[in-house]
Coordinates of C-alpha atoms and ligand atoms in Angstrom, one line a residue:
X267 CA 123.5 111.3 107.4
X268 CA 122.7 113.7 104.7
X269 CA 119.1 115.1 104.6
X270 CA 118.0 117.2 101.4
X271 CA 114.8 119.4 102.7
X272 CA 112.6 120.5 99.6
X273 CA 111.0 123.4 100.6
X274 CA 108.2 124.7 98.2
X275 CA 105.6 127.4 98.1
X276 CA 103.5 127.0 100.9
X277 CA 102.5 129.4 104.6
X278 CA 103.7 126.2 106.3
X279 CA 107.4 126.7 105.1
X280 CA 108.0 128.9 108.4
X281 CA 107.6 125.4 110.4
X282 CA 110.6 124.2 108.2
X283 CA 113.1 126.6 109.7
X284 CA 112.8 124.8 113.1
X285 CA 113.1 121.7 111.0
X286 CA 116.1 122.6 110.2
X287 CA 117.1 123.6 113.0
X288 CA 116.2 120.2 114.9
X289 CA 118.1 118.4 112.1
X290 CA 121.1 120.8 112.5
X291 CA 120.7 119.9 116.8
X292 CA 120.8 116.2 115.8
X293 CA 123.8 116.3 113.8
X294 CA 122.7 115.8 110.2
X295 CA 124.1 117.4 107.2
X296 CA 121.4 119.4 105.8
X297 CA 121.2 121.4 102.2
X298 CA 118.0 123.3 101.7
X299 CA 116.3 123.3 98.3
X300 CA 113.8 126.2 97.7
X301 CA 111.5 126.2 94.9
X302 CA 110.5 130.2 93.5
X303 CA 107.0 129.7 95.4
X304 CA 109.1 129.1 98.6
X305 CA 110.8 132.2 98.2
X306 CA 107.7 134.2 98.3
X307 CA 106.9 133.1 101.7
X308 CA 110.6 132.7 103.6
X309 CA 114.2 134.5 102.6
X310 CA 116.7 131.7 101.4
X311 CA 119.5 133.6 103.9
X312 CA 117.1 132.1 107.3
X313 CA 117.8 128.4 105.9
X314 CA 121.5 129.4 104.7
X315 CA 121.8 130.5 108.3
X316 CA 120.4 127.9 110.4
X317 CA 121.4 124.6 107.9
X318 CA 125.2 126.5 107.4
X319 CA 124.5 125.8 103.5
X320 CA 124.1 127.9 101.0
X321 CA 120.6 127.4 99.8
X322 CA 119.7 126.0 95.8
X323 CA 117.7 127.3 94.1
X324 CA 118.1 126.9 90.4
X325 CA 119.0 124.4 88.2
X326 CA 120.7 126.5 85.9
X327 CA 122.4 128.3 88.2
X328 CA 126.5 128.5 86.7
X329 CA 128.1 129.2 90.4
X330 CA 126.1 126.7 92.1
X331 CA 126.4 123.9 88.9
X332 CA 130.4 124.8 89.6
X333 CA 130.4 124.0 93.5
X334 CA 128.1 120.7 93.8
X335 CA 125.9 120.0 90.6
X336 CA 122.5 119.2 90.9
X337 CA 123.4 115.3 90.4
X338 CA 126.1 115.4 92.9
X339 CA 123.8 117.1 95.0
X340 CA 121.1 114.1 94.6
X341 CA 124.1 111.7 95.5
X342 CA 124.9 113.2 98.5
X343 CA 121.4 113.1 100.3
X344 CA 120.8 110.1 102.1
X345 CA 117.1 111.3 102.4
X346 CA 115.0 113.8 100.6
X347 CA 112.5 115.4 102.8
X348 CA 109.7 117.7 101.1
X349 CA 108.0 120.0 103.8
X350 CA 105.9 121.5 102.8
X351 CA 104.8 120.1 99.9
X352 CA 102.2 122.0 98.5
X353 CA 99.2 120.6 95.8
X354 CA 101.5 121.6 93.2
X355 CA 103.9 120.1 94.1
X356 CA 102.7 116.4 94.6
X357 CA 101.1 116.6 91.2
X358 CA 104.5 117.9 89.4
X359 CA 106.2 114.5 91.6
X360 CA 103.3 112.5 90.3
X361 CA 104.2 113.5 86.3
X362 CA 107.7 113.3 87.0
X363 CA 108.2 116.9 85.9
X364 CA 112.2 118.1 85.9
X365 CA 111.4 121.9 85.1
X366 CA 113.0 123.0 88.4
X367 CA 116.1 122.1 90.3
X368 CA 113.8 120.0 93.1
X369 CA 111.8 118.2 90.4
X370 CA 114.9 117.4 88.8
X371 CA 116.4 115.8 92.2
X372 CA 113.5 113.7 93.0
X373 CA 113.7 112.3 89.5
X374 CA 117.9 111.5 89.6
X375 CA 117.5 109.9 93.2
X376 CA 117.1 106.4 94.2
X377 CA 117.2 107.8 98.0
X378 CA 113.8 107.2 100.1
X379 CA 111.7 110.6 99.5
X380 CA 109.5 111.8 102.3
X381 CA 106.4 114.2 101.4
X382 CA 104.9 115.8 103.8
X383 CA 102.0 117.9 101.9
X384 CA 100.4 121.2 103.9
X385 CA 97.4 122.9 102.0
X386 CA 93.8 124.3 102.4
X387 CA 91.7 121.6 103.7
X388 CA 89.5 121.4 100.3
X389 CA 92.6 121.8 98.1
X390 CA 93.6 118.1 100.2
X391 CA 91.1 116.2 100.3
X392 CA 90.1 117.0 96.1
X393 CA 90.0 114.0 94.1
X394 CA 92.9 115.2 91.9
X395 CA 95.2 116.0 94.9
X396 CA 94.2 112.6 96.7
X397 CA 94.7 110.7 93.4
X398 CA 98.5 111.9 93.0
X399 CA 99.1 111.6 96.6
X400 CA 97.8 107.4 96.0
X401 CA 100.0 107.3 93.1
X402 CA 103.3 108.6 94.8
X403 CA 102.5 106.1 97.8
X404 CA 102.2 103.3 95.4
X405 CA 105.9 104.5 93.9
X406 CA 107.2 104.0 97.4
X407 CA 107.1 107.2 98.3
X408 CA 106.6 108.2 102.1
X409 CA 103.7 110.7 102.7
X410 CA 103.1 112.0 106.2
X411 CA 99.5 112.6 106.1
X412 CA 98.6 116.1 107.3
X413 CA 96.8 116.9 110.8
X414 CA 93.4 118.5 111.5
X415 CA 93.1 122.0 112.6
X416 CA 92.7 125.2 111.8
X417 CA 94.4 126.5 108.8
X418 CA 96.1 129.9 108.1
X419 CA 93.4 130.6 105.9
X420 CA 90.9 130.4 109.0
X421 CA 89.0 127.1 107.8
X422 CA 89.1 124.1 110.0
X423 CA 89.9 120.5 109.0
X424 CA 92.8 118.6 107.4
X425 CA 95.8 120.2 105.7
X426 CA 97.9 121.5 108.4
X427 CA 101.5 120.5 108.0
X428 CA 102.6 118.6 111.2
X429 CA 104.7 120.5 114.0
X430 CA 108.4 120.3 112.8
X431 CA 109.3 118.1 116.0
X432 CA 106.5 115.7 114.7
X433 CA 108.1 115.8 111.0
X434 CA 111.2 115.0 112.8
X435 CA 110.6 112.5 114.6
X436 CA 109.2 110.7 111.7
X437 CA 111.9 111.1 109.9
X438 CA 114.1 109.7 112.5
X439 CA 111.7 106.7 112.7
X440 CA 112.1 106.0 109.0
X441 CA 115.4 106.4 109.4
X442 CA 115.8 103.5 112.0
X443 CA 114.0 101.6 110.2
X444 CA 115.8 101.7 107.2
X445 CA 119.2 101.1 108.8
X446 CA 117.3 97.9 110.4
X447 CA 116.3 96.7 106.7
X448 CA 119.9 96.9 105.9
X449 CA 121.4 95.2 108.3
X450 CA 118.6 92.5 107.9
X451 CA 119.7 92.2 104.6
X452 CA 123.6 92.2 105.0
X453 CA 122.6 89.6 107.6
X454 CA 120.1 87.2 104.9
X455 CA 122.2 87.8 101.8
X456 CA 124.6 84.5 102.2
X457 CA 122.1 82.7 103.7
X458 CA 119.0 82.9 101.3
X459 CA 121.0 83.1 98.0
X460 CA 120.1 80.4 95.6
X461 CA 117.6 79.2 98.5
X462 CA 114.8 78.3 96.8
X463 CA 110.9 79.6 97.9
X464 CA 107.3 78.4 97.1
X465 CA 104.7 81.3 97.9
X466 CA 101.1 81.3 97.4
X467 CA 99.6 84.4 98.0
X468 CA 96.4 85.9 97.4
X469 CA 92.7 84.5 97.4
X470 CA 91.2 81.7 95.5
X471 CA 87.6 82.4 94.0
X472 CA 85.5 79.2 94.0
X473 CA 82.7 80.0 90.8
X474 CA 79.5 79.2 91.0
X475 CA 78.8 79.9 87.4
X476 CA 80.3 81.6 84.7
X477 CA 79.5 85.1 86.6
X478 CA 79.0 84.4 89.9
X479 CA 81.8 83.1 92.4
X480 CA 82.7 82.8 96.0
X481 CA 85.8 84.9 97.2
X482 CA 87.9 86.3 100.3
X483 CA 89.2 89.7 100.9
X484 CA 92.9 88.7 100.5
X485 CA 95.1 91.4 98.7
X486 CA 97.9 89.3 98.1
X487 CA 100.4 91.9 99.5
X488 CA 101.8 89.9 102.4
X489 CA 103.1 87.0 100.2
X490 CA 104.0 89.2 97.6
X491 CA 106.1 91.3 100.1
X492 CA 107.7 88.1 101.1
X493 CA 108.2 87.2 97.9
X494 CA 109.7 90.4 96.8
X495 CA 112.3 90.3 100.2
X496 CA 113.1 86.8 99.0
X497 CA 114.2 87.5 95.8
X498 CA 116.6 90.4 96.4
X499 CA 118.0 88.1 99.4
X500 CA 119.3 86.0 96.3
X501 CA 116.6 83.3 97.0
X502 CA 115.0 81.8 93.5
X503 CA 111.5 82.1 94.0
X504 CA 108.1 80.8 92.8
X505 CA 104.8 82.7 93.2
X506 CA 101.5 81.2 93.1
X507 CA 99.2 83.8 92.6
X508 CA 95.2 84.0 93.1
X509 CA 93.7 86.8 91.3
X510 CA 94.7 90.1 93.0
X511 CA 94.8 93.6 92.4
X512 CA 98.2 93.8 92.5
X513 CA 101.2 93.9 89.8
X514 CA 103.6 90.8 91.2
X515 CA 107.3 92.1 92.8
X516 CA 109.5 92.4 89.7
X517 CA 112.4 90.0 89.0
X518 CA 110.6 87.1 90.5
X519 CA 111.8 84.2 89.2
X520 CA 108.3 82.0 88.2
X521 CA 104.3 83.7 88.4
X522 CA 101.9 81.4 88.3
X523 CA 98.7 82.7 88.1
X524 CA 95.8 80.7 89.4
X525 CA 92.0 81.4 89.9
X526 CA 90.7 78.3 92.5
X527 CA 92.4 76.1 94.8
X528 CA 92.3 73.6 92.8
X529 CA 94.2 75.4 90.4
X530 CA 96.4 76.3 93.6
X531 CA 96.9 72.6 94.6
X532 CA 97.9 71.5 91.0
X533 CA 100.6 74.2 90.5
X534 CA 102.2 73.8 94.0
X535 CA 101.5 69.6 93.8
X536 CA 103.9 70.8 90.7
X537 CA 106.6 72.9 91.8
X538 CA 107.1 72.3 96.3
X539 CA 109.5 69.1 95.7
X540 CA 112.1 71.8 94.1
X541 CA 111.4 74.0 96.9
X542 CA 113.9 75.0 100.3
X543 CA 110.8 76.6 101.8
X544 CA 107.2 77.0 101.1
X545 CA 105.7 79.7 103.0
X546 CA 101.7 79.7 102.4
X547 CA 100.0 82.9 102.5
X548 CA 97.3 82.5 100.3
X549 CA 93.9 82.7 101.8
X550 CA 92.5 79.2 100.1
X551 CA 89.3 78.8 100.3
X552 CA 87.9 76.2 102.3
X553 CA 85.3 75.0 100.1
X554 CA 84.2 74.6 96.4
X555 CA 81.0 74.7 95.0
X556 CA 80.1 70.8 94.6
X557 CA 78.3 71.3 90.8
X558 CA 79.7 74.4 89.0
X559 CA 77.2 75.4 86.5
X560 CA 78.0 76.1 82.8
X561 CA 75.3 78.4 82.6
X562 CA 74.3 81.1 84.2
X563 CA 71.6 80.4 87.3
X564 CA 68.7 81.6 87.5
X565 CA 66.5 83.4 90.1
X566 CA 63.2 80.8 90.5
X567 CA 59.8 83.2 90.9
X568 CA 59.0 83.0 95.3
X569 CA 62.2 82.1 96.0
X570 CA 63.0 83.5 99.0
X571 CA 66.4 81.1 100.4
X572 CA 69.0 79.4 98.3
X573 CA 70.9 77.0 99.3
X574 CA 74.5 75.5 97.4
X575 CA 76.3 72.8 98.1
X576 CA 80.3 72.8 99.0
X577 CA 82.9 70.3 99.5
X578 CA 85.6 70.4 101.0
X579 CA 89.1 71.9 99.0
X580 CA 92.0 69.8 100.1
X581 CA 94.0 71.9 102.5
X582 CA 97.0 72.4 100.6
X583 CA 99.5 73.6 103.4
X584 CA 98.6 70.1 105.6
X585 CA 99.3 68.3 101.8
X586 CA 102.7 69.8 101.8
X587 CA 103.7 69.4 105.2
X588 CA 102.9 65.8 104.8
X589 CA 104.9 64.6 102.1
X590 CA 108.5 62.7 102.6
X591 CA 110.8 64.7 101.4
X592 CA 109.4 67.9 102.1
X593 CA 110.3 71.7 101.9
X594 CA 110.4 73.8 105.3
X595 CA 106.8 74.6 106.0
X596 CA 105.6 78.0 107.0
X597 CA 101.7 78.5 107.3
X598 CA 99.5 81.7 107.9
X599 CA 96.6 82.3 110.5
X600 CA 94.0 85.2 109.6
X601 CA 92.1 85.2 112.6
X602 CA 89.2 87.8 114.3
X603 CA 89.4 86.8 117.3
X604 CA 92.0 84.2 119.7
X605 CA 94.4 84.6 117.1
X606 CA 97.4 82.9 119.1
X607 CA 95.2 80.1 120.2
X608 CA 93.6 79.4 117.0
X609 CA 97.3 79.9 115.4
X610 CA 99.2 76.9 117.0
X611 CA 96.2 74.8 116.9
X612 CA 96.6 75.2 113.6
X613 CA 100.5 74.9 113.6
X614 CA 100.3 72.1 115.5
X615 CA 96.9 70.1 113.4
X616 CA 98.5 70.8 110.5
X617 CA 101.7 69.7 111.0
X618 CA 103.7 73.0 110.2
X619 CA 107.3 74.1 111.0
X620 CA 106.5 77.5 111.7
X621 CA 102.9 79.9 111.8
X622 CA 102.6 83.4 111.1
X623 CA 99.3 84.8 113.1
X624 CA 97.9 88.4 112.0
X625 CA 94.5 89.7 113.1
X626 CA 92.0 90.4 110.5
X627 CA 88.7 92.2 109.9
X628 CA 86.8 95.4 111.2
X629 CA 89.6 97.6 112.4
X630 CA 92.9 95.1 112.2
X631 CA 95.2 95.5 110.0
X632 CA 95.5 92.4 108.1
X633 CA 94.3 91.6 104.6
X634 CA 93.7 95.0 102.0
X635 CA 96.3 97.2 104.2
X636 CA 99.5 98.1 103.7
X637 CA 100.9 97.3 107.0
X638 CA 100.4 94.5 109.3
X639 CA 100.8 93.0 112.7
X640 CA 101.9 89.8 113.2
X641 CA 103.7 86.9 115.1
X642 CA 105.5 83.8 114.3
X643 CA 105.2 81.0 116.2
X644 CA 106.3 77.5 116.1
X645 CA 105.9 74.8 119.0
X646 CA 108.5 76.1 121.5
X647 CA 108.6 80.0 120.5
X648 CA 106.3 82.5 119.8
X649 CA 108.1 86.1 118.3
X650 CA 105.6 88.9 118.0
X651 CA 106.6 91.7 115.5
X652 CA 106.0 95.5 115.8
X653 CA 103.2 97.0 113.7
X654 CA 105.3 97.5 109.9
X655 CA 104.6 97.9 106.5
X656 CA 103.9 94.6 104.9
X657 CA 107.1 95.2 103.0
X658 CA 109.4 95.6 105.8
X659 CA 107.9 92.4 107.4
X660 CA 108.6 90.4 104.5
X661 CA 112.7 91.2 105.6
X662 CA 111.7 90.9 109.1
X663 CA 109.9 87.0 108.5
X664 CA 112.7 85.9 106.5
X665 CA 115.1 86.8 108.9
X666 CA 113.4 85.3 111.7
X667 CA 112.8 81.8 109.8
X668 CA 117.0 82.2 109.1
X669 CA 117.3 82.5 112.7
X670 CA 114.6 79.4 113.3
X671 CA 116.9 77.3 110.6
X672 CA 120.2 78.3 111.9
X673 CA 118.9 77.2 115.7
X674 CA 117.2 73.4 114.3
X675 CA 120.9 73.1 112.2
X676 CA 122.5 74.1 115.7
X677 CA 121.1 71.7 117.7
X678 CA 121.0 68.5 115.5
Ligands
CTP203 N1 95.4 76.6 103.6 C1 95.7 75.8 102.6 N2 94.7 75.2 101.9 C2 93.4 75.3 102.3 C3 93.1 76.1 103.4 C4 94.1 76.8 104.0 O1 96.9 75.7 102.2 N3 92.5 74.6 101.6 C5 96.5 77.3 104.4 C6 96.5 78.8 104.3 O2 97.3 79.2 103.1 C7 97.2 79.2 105.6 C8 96.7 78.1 106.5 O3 96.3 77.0 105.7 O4 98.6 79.1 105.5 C9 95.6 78.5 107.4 O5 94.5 78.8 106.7 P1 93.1 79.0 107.3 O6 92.1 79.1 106.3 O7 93.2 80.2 108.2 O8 92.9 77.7 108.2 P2 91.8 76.7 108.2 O9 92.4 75.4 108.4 O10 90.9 76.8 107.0 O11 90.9 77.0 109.5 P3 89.6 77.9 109.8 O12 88.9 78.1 108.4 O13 88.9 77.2 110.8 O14 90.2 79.2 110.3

């Protein structure tokens, strides 16, 4: 395992020779890039001396182009790790700068790149830096959030770069977990090529009238991240989408874009009888709004309760689940509270193969987050999965409905 440390301008880049040094003890392969601020703060011979590497410095540097070029250089990492990463740095990653030789790497690797940012307390939490930090998160970069504590410069709150065995461990963590991906995917590849996948994801706003409407807090990330592992396991996937915030995984094979369940129904009515599996992680509402308006309503003068009528939506997972020749069935449960309970009632009233049971609301993970908890249950098993990133639970699910196929094909 090859790790490329990034080391920029910043007081914290002391903690980075122990980094090192921990990586070195663990038997990675470690080359030490050093932008000119670094230099200021820590002589390039400590990390020549504890990585065994000569340090790079400079993209333009003849000697060092000669030995291993700076794209060679980006090949050979198997993880970039930038500690610390000072404001100016996260905003030259943001704008995808390549005027020095770390920019450059960051910009010619398709390796995972770890940030870990260290900076005066105000410097972290200004709009500016908190923006470009949002923006390299959304690119899939990994930011380890800095710790509370007093600073070098004597103030006292968040910035501090975290103790180099914290950094490492991290790193190792992301590490696993990455292998884990892998070999979930080595293991799905044959088996969910050319499979083919109905998702709905998302929420579904009921209107009241041309401004008003009733709506949940789905985000649409979960099914979207399952929709996203399905389609580079080779599966052929449709996504039914309810309005989200989100762009939709590229490469998908169908978007359909709806706004109520109605909508929903229709489009999946349309495409679930071409469909291997239909996993349904939309959060449908329950109920419409019995007489939509065409015009906007009014307050009345004294009116002091409203009251509007709903019927019911048709519950589109029970729809699916009971048709003849039907795909394999795979519902979700967002519950606050008795989540496992309410889960297989649910599994079992609506007539599902499999449930997947998360927690929402104050303090769970669940709906707008980027990670989740969860477990999938069906009559006989119940498999509870370890707090993850929504996208590394959308490998995670599929490979455990592969194993929940493979097991009903074993014992017919
Ligand atoms: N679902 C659906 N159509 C609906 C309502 C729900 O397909 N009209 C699906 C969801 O996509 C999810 C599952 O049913 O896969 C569970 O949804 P949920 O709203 O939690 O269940 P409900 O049956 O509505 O139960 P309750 O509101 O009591 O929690």
């Amino acid at each position: 395992m090859n790790i490329l440390l990034g080391v920029t301008g910043g007081i914290a880049a002391y903690k980075s020779l122990l980094l090192t040094r921990l990586f070195v003890k663990a038997g990675y392969q470690v080359q030490v890039v050093m932008t000119a601020g670094a230099k200021e703060f820590i002589q390039p011979l400590s990390f020549q001396a504890l990585s065994g590497n000569p340090v790079r410095d400079s993209l333009f540097d003849q000697n060092q182009e000669a030995g291993m070029g700076h794209i060679e250089l980006a090949r050979w990492a198997d993880q970039i790790v930038i500690a610390p990463a000072t404001a100016e740095t996260i905003a030259k990653l943001r704008m995808g700068r390549a005027e020095d030789l770390l920019g450059t790497l960051c910009l010619v690797t398709d390796k995972p790149i770890m940030v870990v940012p260290a900076m005066n307390l105000l410097m972290w939490s200004n709009d500016a830096t908190q923006e470009n930090v949002s923006q390299l998160k959304q690119r899939g970069f990994d930011v380890l959030e800095p710790e509370e504590g007093e600073q070098a410069c004597g103030d006292i709150g968040s910035g501090r770069m975290p103790e180099p065995q914290a950094i490492f461990d991290y790193v190792q963590q992301k590490i696993a977990q990455k292998a884990e991906l892998e070999h979930l995917f080595l293991k799905g590849q044959s088996f969910w090529k050319d499979k083919r996948v109905l998702i709905t994801a998302g929420p579904t706003f009921e209107d009241i009238d041309p401004v008003r409407f009733i709506g949940n807090r789905s985000s649409g990330k979960m099914g979207f991240a399952l929709a996203e592992a399905a389609q580079k396991l080779g599966a052929i996937v449709t996504l039914i989408s309810g309005p989200v915030q989100i762009l939709p995984p590229p490469h998908i094979e169908r978007v359909v874009d709806v706004r109520s369940a109605d909508q929903m129904f229709s489009a999946v009515q349309k495409h679930y009888a071409d469909s291997d599996y239909f996993i349904s992680a939309a959060a449908v509402a329950d109920f419409k709004i019995e007489h939509k308006l065409d015009k906007k309503l009014k307050k009345q003068a004294q009116e002091t309760s409203f009251s509007l009528s709903l019927v019911q939506n048709v519950d589109i997972v029970a729809w699916v689940a009971q048709q003849k020749n039907r795909p394999f069935v795979i519902g979700f449960a967002a519950e606050t509270d008795h989540v496992l309970d309410y889960a297989k009632e649910k599994l079992a009233r609506k007539k599902l193969d499999a449930i997947i049971a998360n927690e929402v609301g104050e303090g769970a993970k669940g709906f707008e987050s980027d990670v989740n908890q969860v477990t999938l249950m069906t009559l006989n098993t119940v498999q509870t999965f370890a707090e993850a990133s929504k996208k590394s639970l959308g490998f995670q699910l599929l490979s455990a409905i592969q194993e929940l196929r493979s097991e009903c094909v074993g014992s017919n």
